[in-house]
Amino acid sequence: MIVESYDDVIVLSGQLRTNLWETVHTAISLTLKRHPAGVIIDCSGLTNATPEGAETFRDILEFTKRQEARVIVAAVPENVLEVLRSVSEVRSRLAIAKSVEDARTSLEIVIDGGKSRKKNGEKNSSILLCLTGRDVDKEALEIASQLAEAREADLHLVYIVVVPRELPLTSPLPEQEAQASKALELCCAKSDRHVRIIPHLERGRDVLSTIENYLQANKISLLVIPVAAQPTDPEARAAFLKSAIQRIPQQVVIVRGAKEA
């Protein structure tokens, strides 16, 4: 097998018949130094693989877990994919994209960042606005910004991508990620108050549990939830809001969008 690398991509080609972790390890380590956001492994050049060769990906998974790095495997030929699926740990945990382009989109999306509009010391608490990608986000952003400005708090803008349970949590989801990126960029551009904005994309199995995890990991004192004036499923929304109020100990502000005339 041949291992090549360029930019943030490692290209595997030929036959993967033995565990070549040591060779791939070197390539991943060097690539991560240049591109700490993550690495893409392009498998389009692989002609075949054996279960022994698939052990390479088990070691890749263990490495990324230890290093807290992100590695996305892309463009895996169907015959090689069948072999990878035969290795249980690899099958359930390996993030696979259809193409290198999809993988790069997933890596390049705004995951964490911030822009300061005034110089403050570290805040005692922050406000979290959970974005939906709908028009109501603009109304919720204005209210959340006012609250953050009044409290001299940071404003976290979080968009949650819900990953189906049958997929690894790091799996690329191009459509949802594109919507998340657009929602985060729009809100960052529209915020004109003296508030530090921290955009973030979170992945989870469901929205509420992901919100709870984010609240616990960050110093958040208030949660803002935007809801549409005319929901497509009123019962599901009511159940979600009821659970949120019952389960979340922080203050919760619900912003309903204006009803259409």
PDB file of C-alpha atoms in Angstrom:
ATOM      1  CA  MET A   1       0.000   0.000   0.000  1.00  0.00           C
ATOM      2  CA  ILE A   2       1.121   3.560  -0.734  1.00  0.00           C
ATOM      3  CA  VAL A   3       0.594   6.394   1.765  1.00  0.00           C
ATOM      4  CA  GLU A   4       0.771   9.985   0.510  1.00  0.00           C
ATOM      5  CA  SER A   5      -0.231  13.283   2.093  1.00  0.00           C
ATOM      6  CA  TYR A   6      -1.011  16.804   0.949  1.00  0.00           C
ATOM      7  CA  ASP A   7      -2.583  19.678   2.874  1.00  0.00           C
ATOM      8  CA  ASP A   8      -5.058  18.050   5.284  1.00  0.00           C
ATOM      9  CA  VAL A   9      -5.485  14.832   3.258  1.00  0.00           C
ATOM     10  CA  ILE A  10      -3.784  11.444   3.582  1.00  0.00           C
ATOM     11  CA  VAL A  11      -4.229   9.278   0.482  1.00  0.00           C
ATOM     12  CA  LEU A  12      -4.194   5.487   0.782  1.00  0.00           C
ATOM     13  CA  SER A  13      -3.846   3.461  -2.407  1.00  0.00           C
ATOM     14  CA  GLY A  14      -3.219  -0.159  -3.317  1.00  0.00           C
ATOM     15  CA  GLN A  15      -3.963  -3.228  -1.211  1.00  0.00           C
ATOM     16  CA  LEU A  16      -4.586  -2.992   2.533  1.00  0.00           C
ATOM     17  CA  ARG A  17      -3.716  -6.534   3.552  1.00  0.00           C
ATOM     18  CA  THR A  18      -1.883  -6.018   6.865  1.00  0.00           C
ATOM     19  CA  ASN A  19      -2.085  -3.571   9.754  1.00  0.00           C
ATOM     20  CA  LEU A  20      -0.097  -0.563   8.540  1.00  0.00           C
ATOM     21  CA  TRP A  21      -0.796   1.603  11.568  1.00  0.00           C
ATOM     22  CA  GLU A  22       2.833   2.613  12.124  1.00  0.00           C
ATOM     23  CA  THR A  23       3.081   4.064   8.625  1.00  0.00           C
ATOM     24  CA  VAL A  24      -0.298   5.791   8.787  1.00  0.00           C
ATOM     25  CA  HIS A  25       0.422   7.024  12.329  1.00  0.00           C
ATOM     26  CA  THR A  26       3.402   9.035  11.128  1.00  0.00           C
ATOM     27  CA  ALA A  27       1.374  10.611   8.330  1.00  0.00           C
ATOM     28  CA  ILE A  28      -1.531  11.504  10.651  1.00  0.00           C
ATOM     29  CA  SER A  29       0.761  13.030  13.298  1.00  0.00           C
ATOM     30  CA  LEU A  30       2.543  15.226  10.765  1.00  0.00           C
ATOM     31  CA  THR A  31      -0.727  16.295   9.135  1.00  0.00           C
ATOM     32  CA  LEU A  32      -2.328  17.182  12.475  1.00  0.00           C
ATOM     33  CA  LYS A  33       0.589  19.493  13.243  1.00  0.00           C
ATOM     34  CA  ARG A  34      -0.218  21.420  10.065  1.00  0.00           C
ATOM     35  CA  HIS A  35      -4.009  21.108  10.345  1.00  0.00           C
ATOM     36  CA  PRO A  36      -5.074  20.656  14.002  1.00  0.00           C
ATOM     37  CA  ALA A  37      -8.769  20.945  13.057  1.00  0.00           C
ATOM     38  CA  GLY A  38      -8.633  17.437  11.628  1.00  0.00           C
ATOM     39  CA  VAL A  39      -7.406  15.047   8.968  1.00  0.00           C
ATOM     40  CA  ILE A  40      -9.094  13.453   5.965  1.00  0.00           C
ATOM     41  CA  ILE A  41      -8.094   9.939   4.900  1.00  0.00           C
ATOM     42  CA  ASP A  42      -8.863   9.475   1.188  1.00  0.00           C
ATOM     43  CA  CYS A  43      -9.450   5.771   0.529  1.00  0.00           C
ATOM     44  CA  SER A  44     -10.543   6.100  -3.100  1.00  0.00           C
ATOM     45  CA  GLY A  45      -7.295   4.482  -4.267  1.00  0.00           C
ATOM     46  CA  LEU A  46      -7.664   1.307  -2.198  1.00  0.00           C
ATOM     47  CA  THR A  47      -8.279  -1.730  -4.409  1.00  0.00           C
ATOM     48  CA  ASN A  48      -9.006  -4.265  -1.662  1.00  0.00           C
ATOM     49  CA  ALA A  49      -8.586  -4.942   2.039  1.00  0.00           C
ATOM     50  CA  THR A  50      -8.508  -7.842   4.472  1.00  0.00           C
ATOM     51  CA  PRO A  51      -9.778  -7.964   8.081  1.00  0.00           C
ATOM     52  CA  GLU A  52      -6.123  -7.737   9.178  1.00  0.00           C
ATOM     53  CA  GLY A  53      -5.699  -4.598   7.105  1.00  0.00           C
ATOM     54  CA  ALA A  54      -8.896  -3.146   8.570  1.00  0.00           C
ATOM     55  CA  GLU A  55      -7.210  -3.276  11.991  1.00  0.00           C
ATOM     56  CA  THR A  56      -5.342  -0.175  10.785  1.00  0.00           C
ATOM     57  CA  PHE A  57      -8.563   1.796  11.232  1.00  0.00           C
ATOM     58  CA  ARG A  58      -9.130   0.385  14.715  1.00  0.00           C
ATOM     59  CA  ASP A  59      -5.731   1.809  15.704  1.00  0.00           C
ATOM     60  CA  ILE A  60      -6.615   5.110  14.024  1.00  0.00           C
ATOM     61  CA  LEU A  61      -9.752   5.314  16.162  1.00  0.00           C
ATOM     62  CA  GLU A  62      -7.815   4.601  19.351  1.00  0.00           C
ATOM     63  CA  PHE A  63      -5.239   7.252  18.464  1.00  0.00           C
ATOM     64  CA  THR A  64      -7.832   9.934  17.738  1.00  0.00           C
ATOM     65  CA  LYS A  65      -9.616   9.123  21.001  1.00  0.00           C
ATOM     66  CA  ARG A  66      -6.396   9.533  22.997  1.00  0.00           C
ATOM     67  CA  GLN A  67      -5.372  12.709  21.181  1.00  0.00           C
ATOM     68  CA  GLU A  68      -8.910  14.146  20.976  1.00  0.00           C
ATOM     69  CA  ALA A  69      -8.293  14.674  17.259  1.00  0.00           C
ATOM     70  CA  ARG A  70     -10.790  14.432  14.432  1.00  0.00           C
ATOM     71  CA  VAL A  71     -10.174  12.061  11.519  1.00  0.00           C
ATOM     72  CA  ILE A  72     -12.701  11.534   8.730  1.00  0.00           C
ATOM     73  CA  VAL A  73     -12.387   8.651   6.287  1.00  0.00           C
ATOM     74  CA  ALA A  74     -13.622   9.475   2.789  1.00  0.00           C
ATOM     75  CA  ALA A  75     -14.442   7.841  -0.548  1.00  0.00           C
ATOM     76  CA  VAL A  76     -14.183   4.221   0.574  1.00  0.00           C
ATOM     77  CA  PRO A  77     -14.764   1.725  -2.289  1.00  0.00           C
ATOM     78  CA  GLU A  78     -17.706  -0.570  -1.660  1.00  0.00           C
ATOM     79  CA  ASN A  79     -15.617  -3.740  -1.507  1.00  0.00           C
ATOM     80  CA  VAL A  80     -13.304  -2.187   1.096  1.00  0.00           C
ATOM     81  CA  LEU A  81     -16.272  -0.818   3.030  1.00  0.00           C
ATOM     82  CA  GLU A  82     -17.685  -4.318   3.350  1.00  0.00           C
ATOM     83  CA  VAL A  83     -14.458  -5.461   4.998  1.00  0.00           C
ATOM     84  CA  LEU A  84     -14.450  -2.485   7.391  1.00  0.00           C
ATOM     85  CA  ARG A  85     -18.024  -3.316   8.373  1.00  0.00           C
ATOM     86  CA  SER A  86     -16.886  -6.790   9.405  1.00  0.00           C
ATOM     87  CA  VAL A  87     -14.786  -5.293  12.218  1.00  0.00           C
ATOM     88  CA  SER A  88     -17.335  -4.411  14.913  1.00  0.00           C
ATOM     89  CA  GLU A  89     -15.536  -1.519  16.624  1.00  0.00           C
ATOM     90  CA  VAL A  90     -14.599   0.040  13.302  1.00  0.00           C
ATOM     91  CA  ARG A  91     -18.115  -0.355  11.907  1.00  0.00           C
ATOM     92  CA  SER A  92     -19.783   1.451  14.804  1.00  0.00           C
ATOM     93  CA  ARG A  93     -17.257   4.233  15.424  1.00  0.00           C
ATOM     94  CA  LEU A  94     -15.623   5.180  12.125  1.00  0.00           C
ATOM     95  CA  ALA A  95     -16.742   8.494  10.614  1.00  0.00           C
ATOM     96  CA  ILE A  96     -17.055   8.042   6.832  1.00  0.00           C
ATOM     97  CA  ALA A  97     -17.812  10.710   4.219  1.00  0.00           C
ATOM     98  CA  LYS A  98     -18.903  10.012   0.661  1.00  0.00           C
ATOM     99  CA  SER A  99     -16.194  12.226  -0.771  1.00  0.00           C
ATOM    100  CA  VAL A 100     -13.147  14.250   0.215  1.00  0.00           C
ATOM    101  CA  GLU A 101     -15.181  17.399  -0.495  1.00  0.00           C
ATOM    102  CA  ASP A 102     -17.882  16.377   2.004  1.00  0.00           C
ATOM    103  CA  ALA A 103     -15.226  15.584   4.593  1.00  0.00           C
ATOM    104  CA  ARG A 104     -13.501  18.927   4.125  1.00  0.00           C
ATOM    105  CA  THR A 105     -16.802  20.795   4.447  1.00  0.00           C
ATOM    106  CA  SER A 106     -17.383  19.016   7.740  1.00  0.00           C
ATOM    107  CA  LEU A 107     -13.920  19.983   9.011  1.00  0.00           C
ATOM    108  CA  GLU A 108     -13.980  23.569   7.796  1.00  0.00           C
ATOM    109  CA  ILE A 109     -17.363  24.523   9.242  1.00  0.00           C
ATOM    110  CA  VAL A 110     -17.189  27.077  12.060  1.00  0.00           C
ATOM    111  CA  ILE A 111     -16.881  24.854  15.121  1.00  0.00           C
ATOM    112  CA  ASP A 112     -15.630  27.193  17.765  1.00  0.00           C
ATOM    113  CA  GLY A 113     -14.610  30.803  17.759  1.00  0.00           C
ATOM    114  CA  GLY A 114     -15.451  34.230  18.986  1.00  0.00           C
ATOM    115  CA  LYS A 115     -15.109  37.912  18.363  1.00  0.00           C
ATOM    116  CA  SER A 116     -14.701  40.505  21.057  1.00  0.00           C
ATOM    117  CA  ARG A 117     -16.419  43.836  20.685  1.00  0.00           C
ATOM    118  CA  LYS A 118     -15.129  45.240  23.973  1.00  0.00           C
ATOM    119  CA  LYS A 119     -12.286  44.310  26.245  1.00  0.00           C
ATOM    120  CA  ASN A 120     -13.583  42.713  29.387  1.00  0.00           C
ATOM    121  CA  GLY A 121     -12.117  40.361  31.889  1.00  0.00           C
ATOM    122  CA  GLU A 122     -13.344  36.832  32.196  1.00  0.00           C
ATOM    123  CA  LYS A 123     -17.113  36.757  32.640  1.00  0.00           C
ATOM    124  CA  ASN A 124     -18.732  35.176  35.662  1.00  0.00           C
ATOM    125  CA  SER A 125     -21.450  33.684  33.513  1.00  0.00           C
ATOM    126  CA  SER A 126     -22.632  33.411  29.938  1.00  0.00           C
ATOM    127  CA  ILE A 127     -25.870  33.174  27.958  1.00  0.00           C
ATOM    128  CA  LEU A 128     -26.627  30.383  25.517  1.00  0.00           C
ATOM    129  CA  LEU A 129     -28.823  30.901  22.459  1.00  0.00           C
ATOM    130  CA  CYS A 130     -29.758  27.619  20.784  1.00  0.00           C
ATOM    131  CA  LEU A 131     -30.180  28.385  17.077  1.00  0.00           C
ATOM    132  CA  THR A 132     -32.779  26.716  14.872  1.00  0.00           C
ATOM    133  CA  GLY A 133     -31.876  27.971  11.405  1.00  0.00           C
ATOM    134  CA  ARG A 134     -35.289  29.670  11.129  1.00  0.00           C
ATOM    135  CA  ASP A 135     -36.357  33.321  10.993  1.00  0.00           C
ATOM    136  CA  VAL A 136     -37.152  33.325  14.717  1.00  0.00           C
ATOM    137  CA  ASP A 137     -33.399  33.167  15.393  1.00  0.00           C
ATOM    138  CA  LYS A 138     -33.135  36.878  14.506  1.00  0.00           C
ATOM    139  CA  GLU A 139     -35.727  37.857  17.125  1.00  0.00           C
ATOM    140  CA  ALA A 140     -34.147  35.581  19.725  1.00  0.00           C
ATOM    141  CA  LEU A 141     -30.692  36.990  18.919  1.00  0.00           C
ATOM    142  CA  GLU A 142     -31.853  40.549  19.637  1.00  0.00           C
ATOM    143  CA  ILE A 143     -33.308  39.568  23.009  1.00  0.00           C
ATOM    144  CA  ALA A 144     -30.331  37.383  23.958  1.00  0.00           C
ATOM    145  CA  SER A 145     -27.923  40.182  22.965  1.00  0.00           C
ATOM    146  CA  GLN A 146     -29.794  42.697  25.116  1.00  0.00           C
ATOM    147  CA  LEU A 147     -29.635  40.346  28.088  1.00  0.00           C
ATOM    148  CA  ALA A 148     -25.947  39.616  27.526  1.00  0.00           C
ATOM    149  CA  GLU A 149     -25.116  43.311  27.218  1.00  0.00           C
ATOM    150  CA  ALA A 150     -27.042  44.175  30.382  1.00  0.00           C
ATOM    151  CA  ARG A 151     -25.325  41.391  32.326  1.00  0.00           C
ATOM    152  CA  GLU A 152     -21.900  41.960  30.730  1.00  0.00           C
ATOM    153  CA  ALA A 153     -21.965  38.288  29.764  1.00  0.00           C
ATOM    154  CA  ASP A 154     -20.645  36.368  26.781  1.00  0.00           C
ATOM    155  CA  LEU A 155     -23.217  35.102  24.293  1.00  0.00           C
ATOM    156  CA  HIS A 156     -22.797  31.533  23.056  1.00  0.00           C
ATOM    157  CA  LEU A 157     -24.524  30.826  19.744  1.00  0.00           C
ATOM    158  CA  VAL A 158     -24.952  27.076  19.456  1.00  0.00           C
ATOM    159  CA  TYR A 159     -26.409  25.106  16.563  1.00  0.00           C
ATOM    160  CA  ILE A 160     -27.039  21.440  17.281  1.00  0.00           C
ATOM    161  CA  VAL A 161     -26.649  18.853  14.533  1.00  0.00           C
ATOM    162  CA  VAL A 162     -28.588  15.740  15.524  1.00  0.00           C
ATOM    163  CA  VAL A 163     -26.701  12.604  14.431  1.00  0.00           C
ATOM    164  CA  PRO A 164     -28.744   9.401  13.965  1.00  0.00           C
ATOM    165  CA  ARG A 165     -27.854   6.761  16.541  1.00  0.00           C
ATOM    166  CA  GLU A 166     -26.797   4.268  13.863  1.00  0.00           C
ATOM    167  CA  LEU A 167     -23.975   6.617  12.768  1.00  0.00           C
ATOM    168  CA  PRO A 168     -20.770   7.585  14.627  1.00  0.00           C
ATOM    169  CA  LEU A 169     -21.155  10.940  16.340  1.00  0.00           C
ATOM    170  CA  THR A 170     -18.430  12.510  14.185  1.00  0.00           C
ATOM    171  CA  SER A 171     -19.977  11.430  10.875  1.00  0.00           C
ATOM    172  CA  PRO A 172     -20.140  14.197   8.245  1.00  0.00           C
ATOM    173  CA  LEU A 173     -23.704  15.383   7.551  1.00  0.00           C
ATOM    174  CA  PRO A 174     -23.219  17.903   4.714  1.00  0.00           C
ATOM    175  CA  GLU A 175     -26.766  19.299   4.492  1.00  0.00           C
ATOM    176  CA  GLN A 176     -27.195  19.818   8.235  1.00  0.00           C
ATOM    177  CA  GLU A 177     -23.677  21.217   8.599  1.00  0.00           C
ATOM    178  CA  ALA A 178     -24.247  23.681   5.761  1.00  0.00           C
ATOM    179  CA  GLN A 179     -27.448  24.872   7.451  1.00  0.00           C
ATOM    180  CA  ALA A 180     -25.603  25.182  10.762  1.00  0.00           C
ATOM    181  CA  SER A 181     -22.797  27.192   9.192  1.00  0.00           C
ATOM    182  CA  LYS A 182     -25.260  29.538   7.502  1.00  0.00           C
ATOM    183  CA  ALA A 183     -27.253  30.094  10.710  1.00  0.00           C
ATOM    184  CA  LEU A 184     -24.116  30.804  12.752  1.00  0.00           C
ATOM    185  CA  GLU A 185     -22.656  33.168  10.163  1.00  0.00           C
ATOM    186  CA  LEU A 186     -25.918  35.110   9.783  1.00  0.00           C
ATOM    187  CA  CYS A 187     -26.330  35.606  13.511  1.00  0.00           C
ATOM    188  CA  CYS A 188     -22.692  36.622  13.978  1.00  0.00           C
ATOM    189  CA  ALA A 189     -23.061  39.179  11.201  1.00  0.00           C
ATOM    190  CA  LYS A 190     -26.331  40.604  12.556  1.00  0.00           C
ATOM    191  CA  SER A 191     -25.209  41.068  16.142  1.00  0.00           C
ATOM    192  CA  ASP A 192     -24.370  44.777  16.522  1.00  0.00           C
ATOM    193  CA  ARG A 193     -24.222  45.103  20.287  1.00  0.00           C
ATOM    194  CA  HIS A 194     -21.150  45.246  22.514  1.00  0.00           C
ATOM    195  CA  VAL A 195     -21.247  41.558  23.298  1.00  0.00           C
ATOM    196  CA  ARG A 196     -18.643  38.871  22.834  1.00  0.00           C
ATOM    197  CA  ILE A 197     -20.093  36.277  20.458  1.00  0.00           C
ATOM    198  CA  ILE A 198     -18.967  32.653  20.663  1.00  0.00           C
ATOM    199  CA  PRO A 199     -20.349  30.546  17.772  1.00  0.00           C
ATOM    200  CA  HIS A 200     -20.258  26.795  18.189  1.00  0.00           C
ATOM    201  CA  LEU A 201     -21.546  23.702  16.418  1.00  0.00           C
ATOM    202  CA  GLU A 202     -22.483  20.793  18.647  1.00  0.00           C
ATOM    203  CA  ARG A 203     -23.259  17.209  17.656  1.00  0.00           C
ATOM    204  CA  GLY A 204     -25.569  15.010  19.653  1.00  0.00           C
ATOM    205  CA  ARG A 205     -28.203  12.316  19.548  1.00  0.00           C
ATOM    206  CA  ASP A 206     -30.998  14.691  20.545  1.00  0.00           C
ATOM    207  CA  VAL A 207     -31.308  18.425  21.093  1.00  0.00           C
ATOM    208  CA  LEU A 208     -32.146  18.549  24.792  1.00  0.00           C
ATOM    209  CA  SER A 209     -29.411  16.191  25.994  1.00  0.00           C
ATOM    210  CA  THR A 210     -26.870  18.071  23.895  1.00  0.00           C
ATOM    211  CA  ILE A 211     -27.992  21.372  25.426  1.00  0.00           C
ATOM    212  CA  GLU A 212     -27.637  19.880  28.918  1.00  0.00           C
ATOM    213  CA  ASN A 213     -24.103  18.685  28.148  1.00  0.00           C
ATOM    214  CA  TYR A 214     -23.112  22.110  26.817  1.00  0.00           C
ATOM    215  CA  LEU A 215     -24.577  23.881  29.842  1.00  0.00           C
ATOM    216  CA  GLN A 216     -22.605  21.626  32.171  1.00  0.00           C
ATOM    217  CA  ALA A 217     -19.349  22.079  30.261  1.00  0.00           C
ATOM    218  CA  ASN A 218     -19.584  25.886  30.168  1.00  0.00           C
ATOM    219  CA  LYS A 219     -20.416  28.580  32.689  1.00  0.00           C
ATOM    220  CA  ILE A 220     -23.942  29.288  31.399  1.00  0.00           C
ATOM    221  CA  SER A 221     -26.507  31.056  33.584  1.00  0.00           C
ATOM    222  CA  LEU A 222     -29.356  31.538  31.112  1.00  0.00           C
ATOM    223  CA  LEU A 223     -30.674  29.593  28.126  1.00  0.00           C
ATOM    224  CA  VAL A 224     -32.618  31.226  25.277  1.00  0.00           C
ATOM    225  CA  ILE A 225     -34.796  28.917  23.161  1.00  0.00           C
ATOM    226  CA  PRO A 226     -36.363  30.297  19.942  1.00  0.00           C
ATOM    227  CA  VAL A 227     -39.652  28.724  18.829  1.00  0.00           C
ATOM    228  CA  ALA A 228     -41.728  29.326  15.714  1.00  0.00           C
ATOM    229  CA  ALA A 229     -45.130  30.984  16.097  1.00  0.00           C
ATOM    230  CA  GLN A 230     -46.724  28.279  13.977  1.00  0.00           C
ATOM    231  CA  PRO A 231     -44.947  24.957  14.679  1.00  0.00           C
ATOM    232  CA  THR A 232     -45.293  22.022  12.318  1.00  0.00           C
ATOM    233  CA  ASP A 233     -45.801  19.679  15.288  1.00  0.00           C
ATOM    234  CA  PRO A 234     -47.329  21.556  18.273  1.00  0.00           C
ATOM    235  CA  GLU A 235     -47.452  18.469  20.498  1.00  0.00           C
ATOM    236  CA  ALA A 236     -43.767  17.633  19.977  1.00  0.00           C
ATOM    237  CA  ARG A 237     -42.780  21.227  20.678  1.00  0.00           C
ATOM    238  CA  ALA A 238     -44.870  21.369  23.835  1.00  0.00           C
ATOM    239  CA  ALA A 239     -43.281  18.137  25.070  1.00  0.00           C
ATOM    240  CA  PHE A 240     -39.790  19.466  24.333  1.00  0.00           C
ATOM    241  CA  LEU A 241     -40.365  22.757  26.163  1.00  0.00           C
ATOM    242  CA  LYS A 242     -41.912  20.981  29.137  1.00  0.00           C
ATOM    243  CA  SER A 243     -38.899  18.665  29.387  1.00  0.00           C
ATOM    244  CA  ALA A 244     -36.501  21.587  29.024  1.00  0.00           C
ATOM    245  CA  ILE A 245     -38.120  23.501  31.868  1.00  0.00           C
ATOM    246  CA  GLN A 246     -38.160  20.420  34.088  1.00  0.00           C
ATOM    247  CA  ARG A 247     -34.619  19.234  33.386  1.00  0.00           C
ATOM    248  CA  ILE A 248     -32.586  22.431  32.988  1.00  0.00           C
ATOM    249  CA  PRO A 249     -31.663  24.161  36.285  1.00  0.00           C
ATOM    250  CA  GLN A 250     -30.572  27.438  34.653  1.00  0.00           C
ATOM    251  CA  GLN A 251     -32.950  30.263  33.800  1.00  0.00           C
ATOM    252  CA  VAL A 252     -34.832  29.566  30.567  1.00  0.00           C
ATOM    253  CA  VAL A 253     -36.209  32.248  28.241  1.00  0.00           C
ATOM    254  CA  ILE A 254     -38.496  31.126  25.399  1.00  0.00           C
ATOM    255  CA  VAL A 255     -38.733  33.514  22.449  1.00  0.00           C
ATOM    256  CA  ARG A 256     -41.707  32.948  20.183  1.00  0.00           C
ATOM    257  CA  GLY A 257     -41.552  34.355  16.685  1.00  0.00           C
ATOM    258  CA  ALA A 258     -44.127  36.898  15.574  1.00  0.00           C
ATOM    259  CA  LYS A 259     -47.275  35.434  14.072  1.00  0.00           C
ATOM    260  CA  GLU A 260     -47.761  36.001  10.378  1.00  0.00           C
ATOM    261  CA  ALA A 261     -50.592  38.326   9.417  1.00  0.00           C
TER     262      ALA A 261
END
